[in-house]
Amino acid sequence: MQYKSLDVLENVMVAENIYKLTLKGEYEVKPGQFFMLKSWEDEPILSRPFSIYDKGEDYISFLYEVKGKGTEKLSRLKKEDKVKVLGPLGNGMDVSRIKGKVALIGGGIGIAPLAYFAKKIEADVDIYFGFRDEVYGIENLRNKELFITTKSGRVGYKGYVTDIFNPFDYNLVITCGPLVMMNKVKRICEKTATPLYLLMESKMACGIGACLVCACKTKDGMRRVCKDGPIFKGEEVVLDA
Amino acid sequence: MLEITLWGKKFKNPVIAASGTFGFGREYNELYDVSVLGGIATKGLTLKKREGNEGERCYETAGGMLNSVGLQNPGIDYFIENELTFMKSLNTVIIANLSGGSIEEYVKGAEKLDKSDVDIIELNISCPNVKEGGMNFGIKSKVAREVVREVRKVVEKPLVVKLSPNAEDIVDMAVSCVEEGADGISLVNTFKAMAIDIYKRKPVFKNVFAGLSGPSIKPIALRMVYEVSKAVDVPVIGLGGIRDYKDAIEFMMAGASLVQVGTANFINPFACIEIVKGMENFLKVQGINSIGEIIGIV
């Protein structure tokens, strides 16, 4: 874990309210890990957590949705601006150990970390990404099995990813997105006892496991999304959605 | 230059990581050597393990944040068995923050901590009194007195009482705690506050209220530290929105012998050590030989 000031290489809008931020830096990371980012001095006071969307030898990138003050400030970043970066943080997953066929199921901005899983997993991968209307974050997935759904029917299947996903075909499922979607995926996987991992999202203050504001309810009590997660086994998480 | 000895304990400098913002030191120790700090106050400890609150636990505000963690902690026995040895190895003053829901719970917890290797016990009276309808022990001096009196009976170690800024009369509260045997006073804890989700037309937090901390509370915290320092003759630990060395110096000039840094750790993970360095440089530039010279000079 390091705390550095990195240069912005690129910050582009890729869909309505969705931006891709690329920073210059060399890191060793695992899919599912995240960084705390801050491009401002006084307000807001806290950094914001973002999972790794893509990484190359000398860059790291994040896909984010503008939702509040922090992401609004990030969206205004220009080339060569500085961003304070703490990370990599969180457990992440050693994907080299994965055997058999994998399904990645993402919804909305939750597809961001899964795009990096797709890039790093060497096993056979099928990708199910669901969006409301506009599709984004698939530029690195051109040669993969990709199933797109949109609620509006604008692209791909009209409906939800959980309408078309069949757990029978997979040895492992990894999901990230709205709680309602993840809960549905969890229930589908439970029927066939298909191993499942959930990538949990939470507001955070410290990002390193000290403040306990990013609690995830599990069968073993409250766990920290930032330190014990963000990846949790499907059977351990208690979803209230 | 920054060294200060209180209650027979030597603090390398007056900067202590505040309870609830620093865990048991492990996480920040991965970022920097936390032994350079004057001390570390543990996450609030209760007799039994607590899972903390459900729902939202954090909400950012202008210049601050609301938290509703709900004293999630592994319990005092677990702390003593699994965290304290590590903390003692950090070679800094270890302050156990003791919380409770009843006087009996406080006393039992205090007995265990007093027998342990912690250096100081910080009594957190900003906890809801489960038996008395949930009103915080730190609001009425009369109620706080009882807790301090009973805990004092079983504690030989230095006992610092951490005050809530929500106390009806902060000076009377501090004086009452000292009269019941407190060796020191730390103030202030978080301010009772709230936020509303205007789209759901509901409070953001399940408990409705949450604790406000961060730079926005500093001027009020500073005023309270100033008033209390003038009224009691035991050492005062000042906290509340300290973000940089200038804030820390202000609290010391107002009368604090030590300071605690909390929310600033989230704003900048290196806040504590930057404050230590900044204080040192300030003294040098100002030609001050010892930090003791500025304590309470205002």
Short mmCIF file of C-alpha atoms in Angstrom, two decimals, chain B residues 12-289:
data_model
loop_
_atom_site.label_atom_id
_atom_site.label_comp_id
_atom_site.label_asym_id
_atom_site.label_seq_id
_atom_site.Cartn_x
_atom_site.Cartn_y
_atom_site.Cartn_z
CA LYS B 12 7.29 11.27 23.09
CA ASN B 13 5.08 14.09 21.88
CA PRO B 14 1.58 15.35 22.68
CA VAL B 15 -0.07 13.73 19.64
CA ILE B 16 -2.38 10.78 20.33
CA ALA B 17 -4.47 8.93 17.75
CA ALA B 18 -8.09 9.32 18.88
CA SER B 19 -10.33 6.42 19.79
CA GLY B 20 -12.39 4.94 16.99
CA THR B 21 -10.27 6.32 14.19
CA PHE B 22 -7.17 4.18 14.56
CA GLY B 23 -8.42 0.67 15.37
CA PHE B 24 -5.74 -0.97 17.50
CA GLY B 25 -2.95 0.60 15.48
CA ARG B 26 -2.40 -2.28 13.10
CA GLU B 27 -3.74 -0.69 9.92
CA TYR B 28 -1.91 2.61 10.21
CA ASN B 29 1.25 0.75 11.23
CA GLU B 30 1.24 -0.70 7.71
CA LEU B 31 1.47 2.86 6.40
CA TYR B 32 4.05 4.29 8.78
CA ASP B 33 5.82 3.45 12.02
CA VAL B 34 3.16 4.45 14.55
CA SER B 35 5.65 4.22 17.42
CA VAL B 36 6.56 7.84 16.61
CA LEU B 37 3.21 8.93 18.05
CA GLY B 38 2.79 10.13 21.62
CA GLY B 39 0.07 7.57 22.19
CA ILE B 40 -2.78 5.58 20.72
CA ALA B 41 -6.32 5.43 22.11
CA THR B 42 -7.96 2.11 21.26
CA LYS B 43 -11.26 1.65 19.51
CA GLY B 44 -14.02 2.00 22.15
CA LEU B 45 -14.08 -1.24 24.14
CA THR B 46 -17.04 -2.86 25.84
CA LEU B 47 -17.24 -5.82 28.21
CA LYS B 48 -18.83 -8.00 25.53
CA LYS B 49 -18.23 -8.02 21.80
CA ARG B 50 -20.51 -5.63 19.87
CA GLU B 51 -21.49 -5.88 16.21
CA GLY B 52 -22.32 -2.20 15.94
CA ASN B 53 -25.11 -0.55 14.01
CA GLU B 54 -26.83 -1.67 10.84
CA GLY B 55 -27.60 0.59 7.92
CA GLU B 56 -25.60 3.66 6.99
CA ARG B 57 -22.65 4.31 9.25
CA CYS B 58 -21.08 7.32 7.60
CA TYR B 59 -22.32 10.49 5.96
CA GLU B 60 -20.10 13.31 4.85
CA THR B 61 -21.05 16.89 5.70
CA ALA B 62 -19.50 20.30 5.01
CA GLY B 63 -16.13 20.12 6.74
CA GLY B 64 -16.94 16.97 8.63
CA MET B 65 -18.61 13.63 8.83
CA LEU B 66 -21.37 11.93 10.75
CA ASN B 67 -20.71 8.45 12.05
CA SER B 68 -22.97 5.83 13.52
CA VAL B 69 -20.66 2.85 13.93
CA GLY B 70 -22.26 1.89 17.21
CA LEU B 71 -19.19 0.85 19.17
CA GLN B 72 -18.44 -2.22 17.07
CA ASN B 73 -15.57 -3.92 18.92
CA PRO B 74 -14.33 -7.42 19.76
CA GLY B 75 -14.82 -7.06 23.53
CA ILE B 76 -12.32 -6.41 26.32
CA ASP B 77 -11.18 -10.04 26.79
CA TYR B 78 -10.44 -10.43 23.10
CA PHE B 79 -8.62 -7.10 23.11
CA ILE B 80 -6.41 -8.11 26.04
CA GLU B 81 -5.68 -11.54 24.58
CA ASN B 82 -5.21 -10.63 20.91
CA GLU B 83 -4.50 -6.94 20.43
CA LEU B 84 -2.77 -5.60 23.52
CA THR B 85 0.52 -7.50 23.10
CA PHE B 86 0.83 -6.07 19.62
CA MET B 87 -0.07 -2.58 20.83
CA LYS B 88 2.46 -2.72 23.66
CA SER B 89 5.12 -3.72 21.12
CA LEU B 90 4.52 -0.37 19.39
CA ASN B 91 6.45 1.38 22.13
CA THR B 92 4.01 4.23 22.65
CA VAL B 93 1.51 5.06 25.38
CA ILE B 94 -1.55 2.81 25.10
CA ILE B 95 -4.84 4.30 26.20
CA ALA B 96 -7.76 1.88 26.50
CA ASN B 97 -11.04 3.60 25.68
CA LEU B 98 -13.73 2.05 27.88
CA SER B 99 -17.38 2.24 26.89
CA GLY B 100 -20.46 0.69 28.47
CA GLY B 101 -24.23 0.56 28.60
CA SER B 102 -24.62 0.42 32.39
CA ILE B 103 -22.58 1.27 35.46
CA GLU B 104 -22.06 -2.45 36.19
CA GLU B 105 -20.75 -2.99 32.67
CA TYR B 106 -18.35 -0.05 32.98
CA VAL B 107 -17.08 -1.33 36.34
CA LYS B 108 -16.53 -4.91 35.13
CA GLY B 109 -14.72 -3.63 32.05
CA ALA B 110 -12.62 -1.25 34.13
CA GLU B 111 -11.57 -4.08 36.47
CA LYS B 112 -10.30 -6.14 33.55
CA LEU B 113 -8.46 -3.25 31.92
CA ASP B 114 -6.91 -2.15 35.20
CA LYS B 115 -5.33 -5.61 35.56
CA SER B 116 -4.03 -5.51 31.97
CA ASP B 117 -0.92 -3.85 30.53
CA VAL B 118 -2.68 -0.75 29.19
CA ASP B 119 -1.11 2.49 30.40
CA ILE B 120 -4.18 4.65 30.85
CA ILE B 121 -7.93 4.12 30.90
CA GLU B 122 -10.04 6.66 29.05
CA LEU B 123 -13.62 6.46 30.23
CA ASN B 124 -16.03 7.20 27.40
CA ILE B 125 -19.20 8.51 29.01
CA SER B 126 -20.81 9.41 25.67
CA CYS B 127 -22.67 6.10 25.64
CA PRO B 128 -26.40 5.53 25.93
CA ASN B 129 -27.49 4.35 29.38
CA VAL B 130 -29.49 1.27 28.42
CA LYS B 131 -31.31 1.13 31.76
CA GLU B 132 -32.31 4.78 31.82
CA GLY B 133 -34.08 5.05 28.49
CA GLY B 134 -30.91 5.41 26.48
CA MET B 135 -29.90 8.86 27.62
CA ASN B 136 -26.17 9.38 27.28
CA PHE B 137 -24.20 9.13 30.56
CA GLY B 138 -22.34 12.28 29.57
CA ILE B 139 -25.28 14.70 29.48
CA LYS B 140 -26.08 15.26 33.16
CA SER B 141 -23.24 15.81 35.63
CA LYS B 142 -25.14 13.89 38.29
CA VAL B 143 -25.29 10.75 36.12
CA ALA B 144 -21.67 11.04 35.00
CA ARG B 145 -20.57 11.41 38.62
CA GLU B 146 -21.97 8.00 39.49
CA VAL B 147 -20.12 6.29 36.65
CA VAL B 148 -16.82 7.97 37.45
CA ARG B 149 -17.17 7.29 41.19
CA GLU B 150 -17.84 3.56 40.69
CA VAL B 151 -15.13 3.12 38.06
CA ARG B 152 -12.61 5.04 40.16
CA LYS B 153 -13.11 2.54 43.00
CA VAL B 154 -11.72 -0.29 40.86
CA VAL B 155 -9.09 1.58 38.81
CA GLU B 156 -5.56 2.18 40.06
CA LYS B 157 -4.20 3.20 36.67
CA PRO B 158 -4.50 6.80 35.51
CA LEU B 159 -8.17 7.45 34.72
CA VAL B 160 -9.08 10.03 32.09
CA VAL B 161 -12.74 10.84 31.51
CA LYS B 162 -13.69 11.69 27.92
CA LEU B 163 -16.49 14.23 27.84
CA SER B 164 -19.34 14.62 25.43
CA PRO B 165 -19.84 18.13 24.01
CA ASN B 166 -23.54 17.44 24.42
CA ALA B 167 -23.17 17.81 28.20
CA GLU B 168 -25.66 20.28 29.69
CA ASP B 169 -22.80 22.29 31.18
CA ILE B 170 -19.35 21.22 30.02
CA VAL B 171 -17.47 23.01 32.81
CA ASP B 172 -19.69 21.62 35.57
CA MET B 173 -19.34 18.19 33.95
CA ALA B 174 -15.53 18.39 33.97
CA VAL B 175 -15.39 19.66 37.57
CA SER B 176 -17.78 16.91 38.69
CA CYS B 177 -15.65 14.19 37.07
CA VAL B 178 -12.49 15.55 38.70
CA GLU B 179 -14.26 15.69 42.07
CA GLU B 180 -15.09 12.00 41.64
CA GLY B 181 -11.45 11.17 41.08
CA ALA B 182 -10.65 11.63 37.38
CA ASP B 183 -6.90 12.07 36.84
CA GLY B 184 -7.50 13.86 33.57
CA ILE B 185 -10.21 15.07 31.21
CA SER B 186 -10.31 14.55 27.47
CA LEU B 187 -12.74 16.54 25.34
CA VAL B 188 -14.63 16.60 23.09
CA ASN B 189 -16.31 13.52 21.69
CA THR B 190 -18.64 13.88 18.67
CA PHE B 191 -21.59 16.26 18.54
CA LYS B 192 -25.07 14.81 18.36
CA ALA B 193 -26.30 15.57 14.86
CA MET B 194 -28.41 14.22 12.02
CA ALA B 195 -28.97 14.17 8.28
CA ILE B 196 -32.09 13.57 6.21
CA ASP B 197 -32.44 11.79 2.89
CA ILE B 198 -34.84 14.19 1.16
CA TYR B 199 -35.85 11.68 -1.52
CA LYS B 200 -36.72 8.94 0.95
CA ARG B 201 -38.07 11.57 3.39
CA LYS B 202 -36.27 9.71 6.17
CA PRO B 203 -33.27 10.21 8.42
CA VAL B 204 -30.06 8.90 6.84
CA PHE B 205 -29.27 6.87 9.95
CA LYS B 206 -31.35 4.07 11.45
CA ASN B 207 -30.69 5.57 14.89
CA VAL B 208 -31.79 8.99 13.53
CA PHE B 209 -28.87 10.73 15.29
CA ALA B 210 -25.18 10.29 14.63
CA GLY B 211 -21.94 11.86 15.84
CA LEU B 212 -20.43 14.82 14.00
CA SER B 213 -16.65 15.10 13.85
CA GLY B 214 -14.06 16.78 11.67
CA PRO B 215 -12.78 20.31 11.01
CA SER B 216 -16.24 21.88 11.29
CA ILE B 217 -16.45 21.22 15.06
CA LYS B 218 -13.02 22.66 15.89
CA PRO B 219 -13.95 26.17 17.06
CA ILE B 220 -16.55 24.85 19.49
CA ALA B 221 -14.28 22.09 20.74
CA LEU B 222 -11.51 24.64 21.23
CA ARG B 223 -13.79 26.90 23.26
CA MET B 224 -14.80 23.98 25.48
CA VAL B 225 -11.18 22.92 26.03
CA TYR B 226 -10.33 26.51 26.93
CA GLU B 227 -13.17 26.78 29.46
CA VAL B 228 -12.52 23.38 31.02
CA SER B 229 -8.76 23.91 31.27
CA LYS B 230 -9.36 27.07 33.29
CA ALA B 231 -11.72 25.25 35.64
CA VAL B 232 -9.87 22.04 36.53
CA ASP B 233 -6.41 21.40 37.92
CA VAL B 234 -5.82 18.03 36.22
CA PRO B 235 -4.29 17.63 32.73
CA VAL B 236 -6.65 18.13 29.80
CA ILE B 237 -6.45 16.26 26.50
CA GLY B 238 -7.91 18.38 23.71
CA LEU B 239 -9.58 17.05 20.61
CA GLY B 240 -12.26 17.90 18.11
CA GLY B 241 -11.52 18.66 14.48
CA ILE B 242 -7.74 18.94 14.73
CA ARG B 243 -6.52 18.69 11.18
CA ASP B 244 -2.99 20.09 11.20
CA TYR B 245 -0.24 21.25 13.57
CA LYS B 246 -1.71 24.75 13.80
CA ASP B 247 -4.96 23.35 15.15
CA ALA B 248 -2.99 21.22 17.63
CA ILE B 249 -1.00 24.24 18.83
CA GLU B 250 -4.25 26.18 19.29
CA PHE B 251 -5.63 23.45 21.56
CA MET B 252 -2.42 23.44 23.60
CA MET B 253 -2.44 27.21 23.94
CA ALA B 254 -6.05 26.89 25.08
CA GLY B 255 -4.86 24.64 27.89
CA ALA B 256 -4.55 21.08 26.59
CA SER B 257 -1.44 19.18 27.69
CA LEU B 258 -2.01 16.55 25.02
CA VAL B 259 -4.09 16.44 21.86
CA GLN B 260 -5.92 13.70 20.02
CA VAL B 261 -6.27 13.46 16.26
CA GLY B 262 -9.27 11.59 14.90
CA THR B 263 -11.12 12.32 11.70
CA ALA B 264 -7.99 13.92 10.23
CA ASN B 265 -6.57 10.39 9.88
CA PHE B 266 -9.27 9.76 7.29
CA ILE B 267 -8.67 13.07 5.52
CA ASN B 268 -4.95 12.35 5.31
CA PRO B 269 -3.63 8.98 6.49
CA PHE B 270 -0.37 10.64 7.52
CA ALA B 271 -2.07 13.43 9.51
CA CYS B 272 -0.73 12.36 12.92
CA ILE B 273 2.92 12.24 11.95
CA GLU B 274 2.64 15.42 9.89
CA ILE B 275 1.24 17.14 12.98
CA VAL B 276 4.14 15.89 15.12
CA LYS B 277 6.64 17.19 12.57
CA GLY B 278 4.77 20.47 12.17
CA MET B 279 4.70 21.09 15.93
CA GLU B 280 8.41 20.43 16.18
CA ASN B 281 9.19 22.88 13.40
CA PHE B 282 6.82 25.46 14.86
CA LEU B 283 8.64 25.35 18.20
CA LYS B 284 12.02 25.69 16.47
CA VAL B 285 10.95 28.64 14.33
CA GLN B 286 9.28 30.32 17.29
CA GLY B 287 12.30 29.76 19.51
CA ILE B 288 10.35 27.75 22.06
CA ASN B 289 12.48 25.24 23.98
#
